[in-house]
PDB file of C-alpha atoms in Angstrom:
ATOM      1  CA  MET H   1     105.081  50.212  95.879  1.00 48.00           C
ATOM      2  CA  THR H   2     103.945  50.828  92.319  1.00 49.00           C
ATOM      3  CA  ASN H   3     101.374  48.098  92.610  1.00 52.00           C
ATOM      4  CA  VAL H   4     100.106  49.538  95.859  1.00 47.00           C
ATOM      5  CA  LEU H   5      99.755  52.985  94.330  1.00 47.00           C
ATOM      6  CA  ASN H   6      98.085  51.546  91.298  1.00 55.00           C
ATOM      7  CA  GLU H   7      95.637  49.706  93.482  1.00 53.00           C
ATOM      8  CA  ASN H   8      94.710  52.880  95.378  1.00 57.00           C
ATOM      9  CA  ASP H   9      94.343  55.115  92.323  1.00 62.00           C
ATOM     10  CA  GLY H  10      90.611  54.487  92.195  1.00 64.00           C
ATOM     11  CA  ASP H  11      90.115  55.350  95.824  1.00 69.00           C
ATOM     12  CA  LEU H  12      92.288  58.423  95.556  1.00 70.00           C
ATOM     13  CA  TRP H  13      90.329  59.569  92.588  1.00 72.00           C
ATOM     14  CA  GLN H  14      87.098  59.081  94.486  1.00 74.00           C
ATOM     15  CA  TRP H  15      88.454  61.006  97.445  1.00 74.00           C
ATOM     16  CA  THR H  16      89.601  63.832  95.211  1.00 77.00           C
ATOM     17  CA  MET H  17      86.241  64.040  93.467  1.00 74.00           C
ATOM     18  CA  SER H  18      84.450  63.994  96.804  1.00 78.00           C
ATOM     19  CA  ILE H  19      86.604  66.827  98.074  1.00 80.00           C
ATOM     20  CA  VAL H  20      86.142  68.805  94.885  1.00 74.00           C
ATOM     21  CA  LEU H  21      82.382  68.269  94.858  1.00 77.00           C
ATOM     22  CA  GLY H  22      82.148  69.118  98.562  1.00 75.00           C
ATOM     23  CA  CYS H  23      84.124  72.288  98.087  1.00 79.00           C
ATOM     24  CA  ALA H  24      82.050  73.205  95.049  1.00 75.00           C
ATOM     25  CA  THR H  25      78.859  72.581  96.974  1.00 79.00           C
ATOM     26  CA  LEU H  26      80.138  74.661  99.880  1.00 77.00           C
ATOM     27  CA  ILE H  27      81.165  77.462  97.553  1.00 80.00           C
ATOM     28  CA  VAL H  28      77.788  77.378  95.813  1.00 73.00           C
ATOM     29  CA  GLN H  29      76.013  77.429  99.183  1.00 78.00           C
ATOM     30  CA  LEU H  30      78.181  80.329 100.317  1.00 77.00           C
ATOM     31  CA  LEU H  31      77.441  82.184  97.101  1.00 76.00           C
ATOM     32  CA  VAL H  32      73.723  81.541  97.500  1.00 72.00           C
ATOM     33  CA  ASP H  33      73.813  82.710 101.115  1.00 76.00           C
ATOM     34  CA  PHE H  34      75.862  85.732 100.145  1.00 74.00           C
ATOM     35  CA  GLY H  35      73.431  86.570  97.364  1.00 74.00           C
ATOM     36  CA  GLU H  36      70.481  86.269  99.695  1.00 77.00           C
ATOM     37  CA  ARG H  37      72.187  88.406 102.295  1.00 80.00           C
ATOM     38  CA  LEU H  38      73.216  90.931  99.686  1.00 75.00           C
ATOM     39  CA  GLU H  39      69.637  91.043  98.415  1.00 79.00           C
ATOM     40  CA  ALA H  40      68.375  91.488 101.970  1.00 80.00           C
ATOM     41  CA  VAL H  41      70.882  94.275 102.559  1.00 77.00           C
ATOM     42  CA  GLN H  42      69.868  95.947  99.314  1.00 78.00           C
ATOM     43  CA  GLU H  43      66.182  95.641 100.204  1.00 81.00           C
ATOM     44  CA  SER H  44      66.884  97.044 103.659  1.00 81.00           C
ATOM     45  CA  GLN H  45      68.790  99.938 102.126  1.00 81.00           C
ATOM     46  CA  LYS H  46      65.914 100.557  99.729  1.00 80.00           C
ATOM     47  CA  ARG H  47      63.449 100.594 102.604  1.00 82.00           C
ATOM     48  CA  ARG H  48      65.690 102.893 104.585  1.00 82.00           C
ATOM     49  CA  ILE H  49      66.035 105.223 101.625  1.00 81.00           C
ATOM     50  CA  ARG H  50      62.265 105.170 101.088  1.00 80.00           C
ATOM     51  CA  ASP H  51      61.666 105.869 104.776  1.00 78.00           C
ATOM     52  CA  MET H  52      64.205 108.667 104.684  1.00 79.00           C
ATOM     53  CA  LYS H  53      62.534 110.159 101.630  1.00 77.00           C
ATOM     54  CA  ASP H  54      59.133 109.894 103.291  1.00 77.00           C
ATOM     55  CA  SER H  55      60.497 111.410 106.489  1.00 77.00           C
ATOM     56  CA  LEU H  56      62.161 114.252 104.613  1.00 75.00           C
ATOM     57  CA  SER H  57      58.998 114.814 102.608  1.00 75.00           C
ATOM     58  CA  SER H  58      56.877 114.828 105.767  1.00 75.00           C
ATOM     59  CA  HIS H  59      59.357 117.094 107.537  1.00 70.00           C
ATOM     60  CA  HIS H  60      59.390 119.402 104.526  1.00 69.00           C
ATOM     61  CA  THR H  61      55.596 119.503 104.538  1.00 77.00           C
ATOM     62  CA  GLU H  62      55.507 120.204 108.277  1.00 77.00           C
ATOM     63  CA  MET H  63      58.179 122.875 107.974  1.00 76.00           C
ATOM     64  CA  ARG H  64      56.343 124.499 105.091  1.00 73.00           C
ATOM     65  CA  ALA H  65      53.073 124.400 107.021  1.00 76.00           C
ATOM     66  CA  ALA H  66      54.806 125.882 110.078  1.00 73.00           C
ATOM     67  CA  VAL H  67      56.365 128.644 107.977  1.00 68.00           C
ATOM     68  CA  ASP H  68      53.039 129.375 106.271  1.00 66.00           C
ATOM     69  CA  GLU H  69      51.290 129.455 109.657  1.00 72.00           C
ATOM     70  CA  SER H  70      53.938 131.778 111.080  1.00 66.00           C
ATOM     71  CA  PHE H  71      53.649 134.133 108.127  1.00 59.00           C
ATOM     72  CA  ALA H  72      49.854 134.007 108.408  1.00 64.00           C
ATOM     73  CA  LYS H  73      50.111 134.968 112.094  1.00 60.00           C
ATOM     74  CA  ILE H  74      52.543 137.749 111.228  1.00 60.00           C
ATOM     75  CA  ASN H  75      50.233 138.996 108.490  1.00 60.00           C
ATOM     76  CA  ALA H  76      47.240 138.818 110.848  1.00 58.00           C
ATOM     77  CA  ALA H  77      49.141 140.684 113.565  1.00 57.00           C
ATOM     78  CA  THR H  78      50.358 143.264 111.043  1.00 62.00           C
ATOM     79  CA  GLU H  79      46.834 143.736 109.713  1.00 61.00           C
ATOM     80  CA  LEU H  80      45.473 144.012 113.257  1.00 58.00           C
ATOM     81  CA  TYR H  81      47.955 146.672 114.315  1.00 59.00           C
ATOM     82  CA  SER H  82      47.446 148.494 111.015  1.00 63.00           C
ATOM     83  CA  LYS H  83      43.734 148.673 111.799  1.00 57.00           C
ATOM     84  CA  VAL H  84      44.486 149.867 115.324  1.00 55.00           C
ATOM     85  CA  ASP H  85      46.869 152.546 114.046  1.00 58.00           C
ATOM     86  CA  GLY H  86      44.303 153.622 111.464  1.00 56.00           C
ATOM     87  CA  SER H  87      41.483 153.889 113.993  1.00 57.00           C
ATOM     88  CA  VAL H  88      40.790 156.630 116.509  1.00 55.00           C
ATOM     89  CA  LEU H  89      41.791 154.306 119.345  1.00 61.00           C
ATOM     90  CA  ARG H  90      45.121 154.819 121.049  1.00 62.00           C
ATOM     91  CA  SER H  91      47.456 152.126 119.740  1.00 64.00           C
ATOM     92  CA  ASP H  92      49.824 152.597 122.677  1.00 75.00           C
ATOM     93  CA  GLU H  93      47.071 151.519 125.072  1.00 76.00           C
ATOM     94  CA  VAL H  94      46.394 148.403 122.984  1.00 75.00           C
ATOM     95  CA  THR H  95      50.112 147.580 123.062  1.00 78.00           C
ATOM     96  CA  ARG H  96      50.155 148.197 126.801  1.00 83.00           C
ATOM     97  CA  LEU H  97      47.253 145.773 127.232  1.00 81.00           C
ATOM     98  CA  VAL H  98      48.998 143.045 125.220  1.00 79.00           C
ATOM     99  CA  LEU H  99      52.301 143.480 127.050  1.00 84.00           C
ATOM    100  CA  GLY H 100      50.578 143.483 130.430  1.00 84.00           C
ATOM    101  CA  TYR H 101      48.643 140.327 129.618  1.00 80.00           C
ATOM    102  CA  THR H 102      51.857 138.642 128.396  1.00 84.00           C
ATOM    103  CA  LYS H 103      53.635 139.576 131.620  1.00 85.00           C
ATOM    104  CA  VAL H 104      50.846 138.054 133.693  1.00 83.00           C
ATOM    105  CA  GLY H 105      51.075 134.869 131.626  1.00 78.00           C
ATOM    106  CA  GLU H 106      54.817 134.612 132.257  1.00 80.00           C
ATOM    107  CA  GLN H 107      54.961 135.490 135.947  1.00 78.00           C
ATOM    108  CA  GLY H 108      51.490 135.326 137.451  1.00 71.00           C
ATOM    109  CA  ALA H 109      50.128 132.606 139.709  1.00 84.00           C
ATOM    110  CA  ASP H 110      47.333 130.355 138.456  1.00 87.00           C
ATOM    111  CA  ILE H 111      44.608 132.388 140.145  1.00 91.00           C
ATOM    112  CA  VAL H 112      46.076 135.604 138.707  1.00 88.00           C
ATOM    113  CA  LYS H 113      46.191 134.103 135.204  1.00 88.00           C
ATOM    114  CA  ALA H 114      42.600 132.898 135.498  1.00 90.00           C
ATOM    115  CA  PHE H 115      41.474 136.321 136.691  1.00 90.00           C
ATOM    116  CA  ALA H 116      43.384 138.048 133.879  1.00 88.00           C
ATOM    117  CA  GLU H 117      41.741 135.773 131.306  1.00 90.00           C
ATOM    118  CA  GLU H 118      38.317 136.497 132.773  1.00 92.00           C
ATOM    119  CA  GLU H 119      38.900 140.252 132.658  1.00 89.00           C
ATOM    120  CA  LEU H 120      40.347 140.119 129.148  1.00 89.00           C
ATOM    121  CA  GLY H 121      37.345 138.123 127.962  1.00 91.00           C
ATOM    122  CA  ARG H 122      35.001 140.662 129.552  1.00 90.00           C
ATOM    123  CA  LEU H 123      36.843 143.529 127.866  1.00 89.00           C
ATOM    124  CA  ALA H 124      36.828 141.753 124.501  1.00 89.00           C
ATOM    125  CA  LEU H 125      33.084 141.145 124.795  1.00 91.00           C
ATOM    126  CA  LEU H 126      32.504 144.810 125.670  1.00 91.00           C
ATOM    127  CA  MET H 127      34.496 145.938 122.612  1.00 89.00           C
ATOM    128  CA  GLU H 128      32.534 143.578 120.360  1.00 91.00           C
ATOM    129  CA  ASN H 129      29.213 144.769 121.774  1.00 92.00           C
ATOM    130  CA  LEU H 130      30.175 148.429 121.427  1.00 91.00           C
ATOM    131  CA  GLY H 131      31.068 147.737 117.823  1.00 90.00           C
ATOM    132  CA  ASN H 132      27.600 146.246 117.342  1.00 92.00           C
ATOM    133  CA  GLY H 133      25.888 149.299 118.810  1.00 93.00           C
ATOM    134  CA  THR H 134      24.762 148.017 122.223  1.00 94.00           C
ATOM    135  CA  ALA H 135      26.301 146.635 125.423  1.00 95.00           C
ATOM    136  CA  ASP H 136      24.887 145.651 128.795  1.00 93.00           C
ATOM    137  CA  CYS H 137      25.827 144.268 132.197  1.00 92.00           C
ATOM    138  CA  PRO H 138      23.953 143.121 135.324  1.00 90.00           C
ATOM    139  CA  GLY H 139      23.158 145.698 137.988  1.00 87.00           C
ATOM    140  CA  GLU H 140      24.153 149.357 137.833  1.00 88.00           C
ATOM    141  CA  ASN H 141      27.613 149.954 136.392  1.00 93.00           C
ATOM    142  CA  HIS H 142      28.906 153.063 138.143  1.00 94.00           C
ATOM    143  CA  GLU H 143      32.316 152.836 136.460  1.00 95.00           C
ATOM    144  CA  TRP H 144      30.736 153.106 133.018  1.00 96.00           C
ATOM    145  CA  LEU H 145      28.787 156.135 134.213  1.00 96.00           C
ATOM    146  CA  ILE H 146      31.830 157.907 135.630  1.00 97.00           C
ATOM    147  CA  ASP H 147      34.103 157.052 132.687  1.00 97.00           C
ATOM    148  CA  LEU H 148      31.524 158.294 130.184  1.00 97.00           C
ATOM    149  CA  THR H 149      31.239 161.548 132.140  1.00 98.00           C
ATOM    150  CA  LYS H 150      35.016 161.937 131.933  1.00 97.00           C
ATOM    151  CA  CYS H 151      34.787 161.468 128.155  1.00 96.00           C
ATOM    152  CA  VAL H 152      31.781 163.700 127.370  1.00 97.00           C
ATOM    153  CA  LYS H 153      32.664 166.830 125.370  1.00 97.00           C
ATOM    154  CA  ARG H 154      29.458 168.767 124.685  1.00 97.00           C
ATOM    155  CA  THR H 155      26.233 167.747 126.446  1.00 98.00           C
ATOM    156  CA  LEU H 156      24.956 165.442 129.164  1.00 98.00           C
ATOM    157  CA  TYR H 157      21.175 165.168 129.562  1.00 98.00           C
ATOM    158  CA  ALA H 158      19.867 162.923 132.333  1.00 96.00           C
ATOM    159  CA  THR H 159      16.714 161.818 134.095  1.00 94.00           C
ATOM    160  CA  SER H 160      16.716 160.664 137.711  1.00 91.00           C
ATOM    161  CA  THR H 161      13.844 158.741 139.279  1.00 86.00           C
ATOM    162  CA  SER H 162      13.135 157.288 142.694  1.00 80.00           C
ATOM    163  CA  VAL H 163      15.049 154.170 141.629  1.00 77.00           C
ATOM    164  CA  ASP H 164      18.384 155.928 142.111  1.00 78.00           C
ATOM    165  CA  ARG H 165      17.583 158.287 145.010  1.00 80.00           C
ATOM    166  CA  ASP H 166      19.796 156.320 147.394  1.00 84.00           C
ATOM    167  CA  PHE H 167      22.597 156.435 144.848  1.00 89.00           C
ATOM    168  CA  TRP H 168      23.172 160.157 145.421  1.00 92.00           C
ATOM    169  CA  SER H 169      24.407 159.537 148.974  1.00 91.00           C
ATOM    170  CA  SER H 170      26.961 156.916 147.883  1.00 93.00           C
ATOM    171  CA  GLU H 171      30.686 157.138 147.167  1.00 95.00           C
ATOM    172  CA  PRO H 172      30.249 156.551 143.388  1.00 94.00           C
ATOM    173  CA  ALA H 173      27.815 159.500 143.323  1.00 95.00           C
ATOM    174  CA  ARG H 174      30.486 161.731 144.841  1.00 96.00           C
ATOM    175  CA  ARG H 175      32.908 160.760 142.067  1.00 96.00           C
ATOM    176  CA  TYR H 176      30.151 161.137 139.469  1.00 96.00           C
ATOM    177  CA  LEU H 177      29.350 164.679 140.593  1.00 96.00           C
ATOM    178  CA  ALA H 178      33.050 165.548 140.692  1.00 96.00           C
ATOM    179  CA  ALA H 179      33.428 164.288 137.121  1.00 97.00           C
ATOM    180  CA  GLN H 180      30.449 166.413 136.048  1.00 98.00           C
ATOM    181  CA  GLU H 181      31.877 169.492 137.731  1.00 97.00           C
ATOM    182  CA  SER H 182      35.182 168.913 135.952  1.00 97.00           C
ATOM    183  CA  ALA H 183      33.401 168.493 132.604  1.00 97.00           C
ATOM    184  CA  ILE H 184      31.559 171.793 133.116  1.00 97.00           C
ATOM    185  CA  LYS H 185      34.615 173.778 134.193  1.00 96.00           C
ATOM    186  CA  SER H 186      37.312 172.312 131.937  1.00 97.00           C
ATOM    187  CA  ARG H 187      35.330 171.448 128.778  1.00 96.00           C
ATOM    188  CA  ARG H 188      32.286 173.719 129.171  1.00 97.00           C
ATOM    189  CA  VAL H 189      29.935 170.736 128.925  1.00 97.00           C
ATOM    190  CA  GLN H 190      26.249 171.592 129.286  1.00 97.00           C
ATOM    191  CA  ILE H 191      24.618 169.286 131.857  1.00 98.00           C
ATOM    192  CA  ARG H 192      20.892 169.095 132.474  1.00 97.00           C
ATOM    193  CA  ARG H 193      19.146 166.792 134.925  1.00 97.00           C
ATOM    194  CA  VAL H 194      15.436 166.236 135.571  1.00 94.00           C
ATOM    195  CA  PHE H 195      14.415 164.630 138.870  1.00 94.00           C
ATOM    196  CA  LEU H 196      11.168 162.757 138.234  1.00 90.00           C
ATOM    197  CA  VAL H 197       8.406 162.109 140.801  1.00 89.00           C
ATOM    198  CA  ASP H 198       4.870 160.830 140.340  1.00 86.00           C
ATOM    199  CA  GLU H 199       2.984 163.218 142.653  1.00 89.00           C
ATOM    200  CA  GLU H 200       3.610 166.706 143.990  1.00 89.00           C
ATOM    201  CA  SER H 201       3.643 165.324 147.536  1.00 91.00           C
ATOM    202  CA  GLU H 202       6.913 163.569 146.658  1.00 90.00           C
ATOM    203  CA  VAL H 203       8.677 166.905 146.197  1.00 90.00           C
ATOM    204  CA  THR H 204      10.189 166.861 149.667  1.00 92.00           C
ATOM    205  CA  ALA H 205      12.680 169.155 151.310  1.00 93.00           C
ATOM    206  CA  SER H 206      15.410 166.531 150.894  1.00 92.00           C
ATOM    207  CA  LEU H 207      14.703 166.329 147.149  1.00 92.00           C
ATOM    208  CA  ARG H 208      14.905 170.116 146.851  1.00 93.00           C
ATOM    209  CA  GLN H 209      18.193 170.049 148.759  1.00 94.00           C
ATOM    210  CA  LEU H 210      19.491 167.361 146.393  1.00 94.00           C
ATOM    211  CA  CYS H 211      18.472 169.446 143.401  1.00 94.00           C
ATOM    212  CA  GLU H 212      20.153 172.528 144.860  1.00 94.00           C
ATOM    213  CA  ARG H 213      23.295 170.536 145.554  1.00 94.00           C
ATOM    214  CA  HIS H 214      23.509 169.655 141.865  1.00 96.00           C
ATOM    215  CA  ARG H 215      23.111 173.297 140.912  1.00 95.00           C
ATOM    216  CA  LYS H 216      26.098 174.187 143.079  1.00 94.00           C
ATOM    217  CA  PHE H 217      28.165 171.893 140.847  1.00 95.00           C
ATOM    218  CA  GLY H 218      27.016 173.900 137.817  1.00 95.00           C
ATOM    219  CA  ILE H 219      24.319 171.434 136.756  1.00 96.00           C
ATOM    220  CA  ASP H 220      21.016 172.819 135.488  1.00 96.00           C
ATOM    221  CA  ALA H 221      18.609 170.707 137.573  1.00 96.00           C
ATOM    222  CA  ARG H 222      14.815 170.646 137.658  1.00 94.00           C
ATOM    223  CA  ILE H 223      12.076 168.640 139.378  1.00 93.00           C
ATOM    224  CA  ALA H 224       9.265 167.241 137.224  1.00 90.00           C
ATOM    225  CA  VAL H 225       5.949 166.007 138.661  1.00 89.00           C
ATOM    226  CA  ARG H 226       4.450 163.514 136.242  1.00 85.00           C
ATOM    227  CA  SER H 227       0.863 164.073 137.331  1.00 84.00           C
ATOM    228  CA  LEU H 228       1.200 167.786 136.486  1.00 83.00           C
ATOM    229  CA  LEU H 229       2.731 167.262 133.050  1.00 79.00           C
ATOM    230  CA  GLU H 230       0.950 167.146 129.754  1.00 78.00           C
ATOM    231  CA  PRO H 231       0.270 163.578 128.563  1.00 74.00           C
ATOM    232  CA  THR H 232       2.845 163.978 125.794  1.00 68.00           C
ATOM    233  CA  ALA H 233       5.538 164.739 128.381  1.00 68.00           C
ATOM    234  CA  GLN H 234       4.794 161.851 130.717  1.00 67.00           C
ATOM    235  CA  MET H 235       7.131 158.862 130.682  1.00 63.00           C
ATOM    236  CA  ASN H 236       7.810 155.699 132.577  1.00 55.00           C
ATOM    237  CA  SER H 237       9.031 156.974 135.940  1.00 52.00           C
ATOM    238  CA  LEU H 238      11.132 153.846 136.503  1.00 54.00           C
ATOM    239  CA  ASN H 239      13.225 154.203 133.367  1.00 72.00           C
ATOM    240  CA  ASP H 240      16.358 156.290 133.951  1.00 86.00           C
ATOM    241  CA  PHE H 241      18.484 157.332 130.990  1.00 94.00           C
ATOM    242  CA  ILE H 242      21.425 159.643 130.303  1.00 96.00           C
ATOM    243  CA  VAL H 243      22.369 160.874 126.823  1.00 98.00           C
ATOM    244  CA  PHE H 244      26.058 161.698 126.308  1.00 98.00           C
ATOM    245  CA  ASP H 245      26.945 164.123 123.492  1.00 97.00           C
ATOM    246  CA  GLY H 246      23.763 163.129 121.675  1.00 97.00           C
ATOM    247  CA  GLU H 247      25.511 159.923 120.582  1.00 97.00           C
ATOM    248  CA  LEU H 248      25.270 157.347 123.367  1.00 97.00           C
ATOM    249  CA  CYS H 249      22.496 156.485 125.806  1.00 97.00           C
ATOM    250  CA  TYR H 250      23.180 155.013 129.267  1.00 97.00           C
ATOM    251  CA  GLU H 251      20.074 153.358 130.733  1.00 94.00           C
ATOM    252  CA  THR H 252      19.166 151.396 133.854  1.00 88.00           C
ATOM    253  CA  GLU H 253      16.281 148.968 134.107  1.00 84.00           C
ATOM    254  CA  PRO H 254      14.709 148.162 137.508  1.00 76.00           C
ATOM    255  CA  ASP H 255      13.750 144.760 138.870  1.00 71.00           C
ATOM    256  CA  ILE H 256      10.534 143.871 140.709  1.00 68.00           C
ATOM    257  CA  ARG H 257      11.942 145.491 143.862  1.00 67.00           C
ATOM    258  CA  VAL H 258      12.472 148.732 141.945  1.00 64.00           C
ATOM    259  CA  MET H 259      16.248 148.363 142.143  1.00 73.00           C
ATOM    260  CA  PRO H 260      18.615 148.751 139.169  1.00 74.00           C
ATOM    261  CA  ALA H 261      18.810 145.280 137.632  1.00 79.00           C
ATOM    262  CA  LYS H 262      20.561 145.994 134.352  1.00 88.00           C
ATOM    263  CA  THR H 263      22.665 148.690 132.717  1.00 93.00           C
ATOM    264  CA  THR H 264      22.579 149.140 128.953  1.00 94.00           C
ATOM    265  CA  LEU H 265      24.634 151.267 126.569  1.00 96.00           C
ATOM    266  CA  LYS H 266      22.901 151.970 123.262  1.00 96.00           C
ATOM    267  CA  MET H 267      24.406 153.802 120.306  1.00 95.00           C
ATOM    268  CA  THR H 268      21.910 153.132 117.520  1.00 95.00           C
ATOM    269  CA  ARG H 269      20.857 156.409 115.939  1.00 95.00           C
ATOM    270  CA  GLU H 270      17.116 155.726 116.127  1.00 95.00           C
ATOM    271  CA  HIS H 271      17.191 154.894 119.831  1.00 94.00           C
ATOM    272  CA  VAL H 272      19.403 157.837 120.796  1.00 96.00           C
ATOM    273  CA  GLU H 273      17.255 160.276 118.834  1.00 95.00           C
ATOM    274  CA  GLU H 274      14.119 158.913 120.508  1.00 93.00           C
ATOM    275  CA  ARG H 275      15.671 159.500 123.941  1.00 94.00           C
ATOM    276  CA  ILE H 276      16.796 163.003 122.965  1.00 95.00           C
ATOM    277  CA  ASN H 277      13.305 163.902 121.798  1.00 92.00           C
ATOM    278  CA  ARG H 278      11.812 162.476 124.984  1.00 90.00           C
ATOM    279  CA  PHE H 279      14.177 164.503 127.147  1.00 93.00           C
ATOM    280  CA  ASN H 280      13.517 167.692 125.173  1.00 92.00           C
ATOM    281  CA  VAL H 281       9.756 167.347 125.629  1.00 90.00           C
ATOM    282  CA  LEU H 282      10.184 166.616 129.337  1.00 90.00           C
ATOM    283  CA  TRP H 283      12.601 169.506 129.840  1.00 93.00           C
ATOM    284  CA  GLU H 284      10.436 172.061 128.072  1.00 90.00           C
ATOM    285  CA  ALA H 285       7.362 170.913 130.039  1.00 88.00           C
ATOM    286  CA  THR H 286       9.178 171.309 133.379  1.00 87.00           C
ATOM    287  CA  PRO H 287       9.431 174.879 134.701  1.00 83.00           C
ATOM    288  CA  PRO H 288      12.528 175.992 136.608  1.00 83.00           C
ATOM    289  CA  ASP H 289      12.340 175.867 140.393  1.00 69.00           C
ATOM    290  CA  ARG H 290      10.350 178.866 141.596  1.00 51.00           C
ATOM    291  CA  ASP H 291      12.310 178.907 144.856  1.00 48.00           C
ATOM    292  CA  ARG H 292      15.454 180.135 143.174  1.00 50.00           C
ATOM    293  CA  ASP H 293      16.405 182.715 140.634  1.00 44.00           C
ATOM    294  CA  PRO H 294      17.309 181.157 137.293  1.00 41.00           C
ATOM    295  CA  GLU H 295      20.981 181.444 136.414  1.00 45.00           C
ATOM    296  CA  PRO H 296      21.636 181.786 132.684  1.00 39.00           C
ATOM    297  CA  GLN H 297      24.363 179.518 131.326  1.00 41.00           C
ATOM    298  CA  GLN H 298      26.653 180.531 128.516  1.00 39.00           C
ATOM    299  CA  GLY H 299      26.107 178.674 125.278  1.00 38.00           C
ATOM    300  CA  SER H 300      23.050 176.781 126.565  1.00 39.00           C
ATOM    301  CA  THR H 301      20.244 175.885 124.192  1.00 37.00           C
ATOM    302  CA  SER H 302      16.605 175.186 124.812  1.00 37.00           C
ATOM    303  CA  ALA H 303      16.740 171.680 123.384  1.00 37.00           C
ATOM    304  CA  ALA H 304      19.177 168.804 123.101  1.00 39.00           C
ATOM    305  CA  THR H 305      20.515 168.055 119.660  1.00 38.00           C
ATOM    306  CA  SER H 306      21.868 164.809 118.338  1.00 36.00           C
ATOM    307  CA  GLY H 307      25.501 164.404 117.343  1.00 38.00           C
TER     308      GLY H 307
END
């Protein structure tokens, strides 16, 4: 037995060394793999941390931008309403407009929303143009005419040519005359109107009846024949204008068919004063109707004044 064991000592030693070396190699390989995996995990964690930092930084930037934008909108809205409150405009009507538009946006159908946007854009453009001293629109804007008459406080001086003769038999004319009557009775507004014709043959019975109808509303109306006026008093018979309170001029321009093609509101001082002077010259050159007894008006003056 001893001899047998002695004979196998070399082999046993070789087996032992093989096992030891194999285990050592396996352990080394496991350690290498573990190190590589650990390094990969660490690198992944680093990337994740970097991504998280970048994400947080980006989110922080976006949040800060959103907060700044919100505060800017709040400041703009505050400044806007401060200007509205500080102006002569009624802030409650501006608020009513905003709330109404918001309600349409929340509940209205597509066609209603589109119409509301169109009307709001038109109103915004009108406000901008009024702020710049002039505004216009195609055709004859009867609503402007009637609304201005409801707002006038002191004087309304107007010319009326053949361009708008048919207007006086229309429904807007009825409302226009009613607004003038109300202005005369409730605010003691002085209203003068000159009906312009080119020749004396155009002074018809219907024109005299129209003139008399205006007088029954309290309007001081006269008929001017251009051919009988002094050259300094003659004016373009196709150019109608109305001066409200000596501050705003409403004008209509005819097209080639002698129909109102454009309505213009002008508030520039030079233009309004020129129209006032033109009306004064025309009024003073036109005698009162001989067919009626003149009726004196309280507080009336011989000439229009600006402002």
